PDB file of C-alpha atoms in Angstrom:
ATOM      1  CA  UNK H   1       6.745  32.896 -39.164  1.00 77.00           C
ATOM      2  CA  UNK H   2      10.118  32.616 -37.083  1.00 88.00           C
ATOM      3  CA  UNK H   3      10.499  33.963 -33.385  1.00 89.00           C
ATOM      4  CA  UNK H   4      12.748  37.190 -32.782  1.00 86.00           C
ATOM      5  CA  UNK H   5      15.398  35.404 -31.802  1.00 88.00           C
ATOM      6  CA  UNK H   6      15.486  32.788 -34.990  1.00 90.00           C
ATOM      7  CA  UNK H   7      15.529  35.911 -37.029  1.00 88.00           C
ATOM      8  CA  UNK H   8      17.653  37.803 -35.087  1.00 86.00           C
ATOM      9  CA  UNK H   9      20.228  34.494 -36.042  1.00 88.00           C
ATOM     10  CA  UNK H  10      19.032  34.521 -39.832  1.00 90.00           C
ATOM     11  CA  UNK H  11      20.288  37.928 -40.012  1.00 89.00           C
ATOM     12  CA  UNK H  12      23.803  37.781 -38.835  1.00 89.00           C
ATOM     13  CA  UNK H  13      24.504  35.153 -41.732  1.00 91.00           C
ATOM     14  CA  UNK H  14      22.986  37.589 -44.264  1.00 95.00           C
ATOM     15  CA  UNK H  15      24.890  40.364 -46.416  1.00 96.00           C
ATOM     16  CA  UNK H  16      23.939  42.995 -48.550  1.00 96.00           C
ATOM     17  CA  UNK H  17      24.239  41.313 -52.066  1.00 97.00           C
ATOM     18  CA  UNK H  18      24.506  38.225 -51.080  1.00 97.00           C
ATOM     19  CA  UNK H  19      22.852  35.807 -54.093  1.00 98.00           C
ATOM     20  CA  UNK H  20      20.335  33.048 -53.008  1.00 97.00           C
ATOM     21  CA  UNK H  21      18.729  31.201 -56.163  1.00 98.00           C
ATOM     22  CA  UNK H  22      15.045  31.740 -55.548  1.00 98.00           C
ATOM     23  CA  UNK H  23      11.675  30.723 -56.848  1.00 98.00           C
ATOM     24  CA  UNK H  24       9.130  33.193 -57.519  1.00 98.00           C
ATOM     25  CA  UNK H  25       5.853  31.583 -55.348  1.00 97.00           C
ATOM     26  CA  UNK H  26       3.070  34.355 -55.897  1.00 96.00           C
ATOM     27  CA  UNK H  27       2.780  37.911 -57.929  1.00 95.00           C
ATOM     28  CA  UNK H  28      -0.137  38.914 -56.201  1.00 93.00           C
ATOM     29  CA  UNK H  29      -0.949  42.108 -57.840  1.00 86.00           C
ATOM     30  CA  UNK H  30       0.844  41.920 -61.384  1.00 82.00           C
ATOM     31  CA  UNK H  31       2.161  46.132 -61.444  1.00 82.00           C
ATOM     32  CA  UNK H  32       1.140  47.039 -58.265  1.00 88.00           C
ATOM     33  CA  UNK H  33       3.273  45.690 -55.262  1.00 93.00           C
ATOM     34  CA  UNK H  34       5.695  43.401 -56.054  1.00 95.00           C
ATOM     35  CA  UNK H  35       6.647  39.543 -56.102  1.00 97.00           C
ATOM     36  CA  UNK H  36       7.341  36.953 -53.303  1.00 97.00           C
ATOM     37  CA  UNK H  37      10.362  34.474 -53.820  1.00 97.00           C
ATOM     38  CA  UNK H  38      11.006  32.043 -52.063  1.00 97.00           C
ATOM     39  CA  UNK H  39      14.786  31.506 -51.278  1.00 97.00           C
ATOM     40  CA  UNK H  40      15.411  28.581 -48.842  1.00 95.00           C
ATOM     41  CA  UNK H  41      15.413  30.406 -45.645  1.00 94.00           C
ATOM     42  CA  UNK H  42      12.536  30.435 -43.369  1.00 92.00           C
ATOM     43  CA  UNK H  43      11.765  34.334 -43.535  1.00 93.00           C
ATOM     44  CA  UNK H  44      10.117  34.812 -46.748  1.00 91.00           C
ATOM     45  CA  UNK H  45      11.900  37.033 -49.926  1.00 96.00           C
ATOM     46  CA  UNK H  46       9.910  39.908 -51.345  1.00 96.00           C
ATOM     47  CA  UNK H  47      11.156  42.161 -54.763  1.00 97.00           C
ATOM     48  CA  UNK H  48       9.239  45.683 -54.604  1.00 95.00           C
ATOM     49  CA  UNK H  49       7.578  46.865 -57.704  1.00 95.00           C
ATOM     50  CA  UNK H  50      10.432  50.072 -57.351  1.00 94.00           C
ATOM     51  CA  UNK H  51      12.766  47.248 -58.563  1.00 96.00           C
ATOM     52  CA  UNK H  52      10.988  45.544 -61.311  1.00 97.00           C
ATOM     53  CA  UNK H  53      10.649  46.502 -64.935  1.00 96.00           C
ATOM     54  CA  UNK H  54       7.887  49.552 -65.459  1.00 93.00           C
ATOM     55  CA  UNK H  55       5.710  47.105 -67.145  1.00 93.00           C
ATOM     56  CA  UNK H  56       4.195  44.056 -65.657  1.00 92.00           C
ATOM     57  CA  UNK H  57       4.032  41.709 -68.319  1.00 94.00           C
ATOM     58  CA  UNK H  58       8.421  41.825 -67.916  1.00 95.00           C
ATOM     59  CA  UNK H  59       8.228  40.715 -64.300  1.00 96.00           C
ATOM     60  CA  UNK H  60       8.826  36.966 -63.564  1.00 96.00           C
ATOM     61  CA  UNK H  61       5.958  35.103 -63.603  1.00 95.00           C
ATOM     62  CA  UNK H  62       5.448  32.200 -60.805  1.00 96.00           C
ATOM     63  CA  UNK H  63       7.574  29.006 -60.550  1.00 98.00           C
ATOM     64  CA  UNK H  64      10.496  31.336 -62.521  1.00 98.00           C
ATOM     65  CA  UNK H  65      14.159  30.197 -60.701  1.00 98.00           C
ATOM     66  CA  UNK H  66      16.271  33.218 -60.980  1.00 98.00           C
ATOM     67  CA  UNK H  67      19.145  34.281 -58.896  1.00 98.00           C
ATOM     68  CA  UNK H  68      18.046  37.418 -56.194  1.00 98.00           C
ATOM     69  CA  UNK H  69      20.434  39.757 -53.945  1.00 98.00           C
ATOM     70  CA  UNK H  70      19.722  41.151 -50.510  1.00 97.00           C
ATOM     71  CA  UNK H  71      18.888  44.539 -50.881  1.00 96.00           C
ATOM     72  CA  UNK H  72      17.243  45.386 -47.625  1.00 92.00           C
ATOM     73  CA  UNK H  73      16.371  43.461 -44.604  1.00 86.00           C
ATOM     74  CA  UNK H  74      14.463  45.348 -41.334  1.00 79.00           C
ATOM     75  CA  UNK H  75      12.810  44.652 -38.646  1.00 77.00           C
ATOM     76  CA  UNK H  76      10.710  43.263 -40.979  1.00 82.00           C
ATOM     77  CA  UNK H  77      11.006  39.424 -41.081  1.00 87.00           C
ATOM     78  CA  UNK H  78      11.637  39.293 -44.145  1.00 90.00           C
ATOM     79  CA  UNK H  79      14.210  39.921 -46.584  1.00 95.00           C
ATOM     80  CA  UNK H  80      14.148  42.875 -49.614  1.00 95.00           C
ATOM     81  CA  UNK H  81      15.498  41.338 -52.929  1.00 97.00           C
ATOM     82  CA  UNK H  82      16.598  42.637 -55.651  1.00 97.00           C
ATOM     83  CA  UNK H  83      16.328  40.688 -59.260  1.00 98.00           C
ATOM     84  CA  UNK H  84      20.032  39.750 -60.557  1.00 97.00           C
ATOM     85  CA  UNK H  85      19.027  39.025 -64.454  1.00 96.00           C
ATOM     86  CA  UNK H  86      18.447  42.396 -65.334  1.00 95.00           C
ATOM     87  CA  UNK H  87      15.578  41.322 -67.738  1.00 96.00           C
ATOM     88  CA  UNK H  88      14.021  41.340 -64.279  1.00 97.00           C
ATOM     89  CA  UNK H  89      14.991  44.955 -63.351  1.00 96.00           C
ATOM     90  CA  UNK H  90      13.926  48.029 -63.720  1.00 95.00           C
ATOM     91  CA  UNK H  91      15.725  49.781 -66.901  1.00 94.00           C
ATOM     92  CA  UNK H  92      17.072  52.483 -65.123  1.00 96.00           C
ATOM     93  CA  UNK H  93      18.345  50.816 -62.340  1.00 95.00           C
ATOM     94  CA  UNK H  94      21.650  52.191 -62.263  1.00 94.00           C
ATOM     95  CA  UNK H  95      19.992  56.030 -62.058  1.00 96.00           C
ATOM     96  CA  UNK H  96      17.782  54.564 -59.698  1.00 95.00           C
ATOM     97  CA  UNK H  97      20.402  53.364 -57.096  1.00 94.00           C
ATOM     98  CA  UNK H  98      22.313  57.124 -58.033  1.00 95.00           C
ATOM     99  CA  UNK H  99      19.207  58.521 -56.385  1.00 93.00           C
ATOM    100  CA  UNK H 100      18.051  56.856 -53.834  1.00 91.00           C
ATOM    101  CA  UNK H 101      20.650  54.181 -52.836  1.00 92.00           C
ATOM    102  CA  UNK H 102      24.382  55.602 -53.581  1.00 93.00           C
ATOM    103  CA  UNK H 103      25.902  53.933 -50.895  1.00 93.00           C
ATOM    104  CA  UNK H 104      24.518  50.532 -52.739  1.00 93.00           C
ATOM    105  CA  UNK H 105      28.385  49.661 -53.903  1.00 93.00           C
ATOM    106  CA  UNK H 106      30.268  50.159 -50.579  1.00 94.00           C
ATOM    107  CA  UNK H 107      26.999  47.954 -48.990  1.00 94.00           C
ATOM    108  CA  UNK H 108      27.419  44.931 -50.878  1.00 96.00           C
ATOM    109  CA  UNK H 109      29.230  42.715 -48.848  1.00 96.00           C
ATOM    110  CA  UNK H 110      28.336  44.292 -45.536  1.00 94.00           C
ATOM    111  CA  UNK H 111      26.506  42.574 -42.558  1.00 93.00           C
ATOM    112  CA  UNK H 112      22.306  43.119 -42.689  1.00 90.00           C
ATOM    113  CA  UNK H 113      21.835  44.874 -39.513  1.00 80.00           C
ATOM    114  CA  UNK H 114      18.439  46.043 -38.087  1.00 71.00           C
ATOM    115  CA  UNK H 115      18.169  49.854 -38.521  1.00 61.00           C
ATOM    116  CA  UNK H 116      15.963  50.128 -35.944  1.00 62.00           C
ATOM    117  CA  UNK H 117      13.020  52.297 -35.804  1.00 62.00           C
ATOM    118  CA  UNK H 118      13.164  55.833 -38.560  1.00 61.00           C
ATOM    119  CA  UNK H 119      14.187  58.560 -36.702  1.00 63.00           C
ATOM    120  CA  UNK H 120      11.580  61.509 -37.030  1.00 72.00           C
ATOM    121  CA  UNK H 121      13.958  63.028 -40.135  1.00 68.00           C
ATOM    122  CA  UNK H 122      14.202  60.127 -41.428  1.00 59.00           C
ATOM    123  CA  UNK H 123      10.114  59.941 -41.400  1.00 64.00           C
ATOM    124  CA  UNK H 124      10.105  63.615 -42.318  1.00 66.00           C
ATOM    125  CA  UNK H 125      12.326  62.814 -45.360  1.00 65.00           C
ATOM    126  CA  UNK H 126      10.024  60.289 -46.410  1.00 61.00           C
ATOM    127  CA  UNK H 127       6.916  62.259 -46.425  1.00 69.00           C
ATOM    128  CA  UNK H 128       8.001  64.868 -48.066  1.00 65.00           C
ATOM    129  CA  UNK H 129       9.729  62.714 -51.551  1.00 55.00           C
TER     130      UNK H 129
END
């Protein structure tokens, strides 16, 4: 784990799409959660399950080197990848990031910044999906 400050340094290097080659170190519940990649850095890399393939047995297994994007990165430490091989990605990623990410294309290339904490319509916006 890396102080608030070491992250808070981490992140300003960091950009929305940015593509570190990554090693996939543990899929902890195969179709439940997601997968943990380790990318070089010393904040870990995790894919969500939203962004893999519907079924499990697609997902890259452990020790698989594939290429990752930033997707997300919070106050979190640690950074929210998204697969790059689309073998790796869900199939209907592009309807995916329609709905729920549009803003995805004008991101890529931006800085990650720290959101800070949900407002309360943010939270409200989430409860009710």
């Amino acid at each position: 784990m890396v102080t608030d400050d070491e992250w808070a340094r981490i992140r300003t290097d960091l950009r929305f799409g940015q593509v570190f080659e990554g090693t996939v170190v543990k899929v902890p519940q195969p179709g439940a959660i997601g997968i943990f990649v380790d990318i070089g850095l010393s904040v870990g890399g995790f894919v969500d399950v939203l962004l893999l393939p519907e079924e499990s047995e697609a997902w890259p297994v452990e020790g698989t080197v594939a290429d990752f994007e930033i997707w997300w990165a919070d106050s979190r430490q640690q950074i929210r990848l998204k697969p790059s091989d689309a073998r790796y990605l869900r199939n209907d990623f592009t309807d995916f990031v329609e709905r729920w990410r549009p803003s995805w294309s004008s991101d890529v290339g931006q800085p990650v910044r720290d959101p800070g904490p949900p407002t309360l319509d943010e939270l409200h916006a989430a409860l009710s999906l």
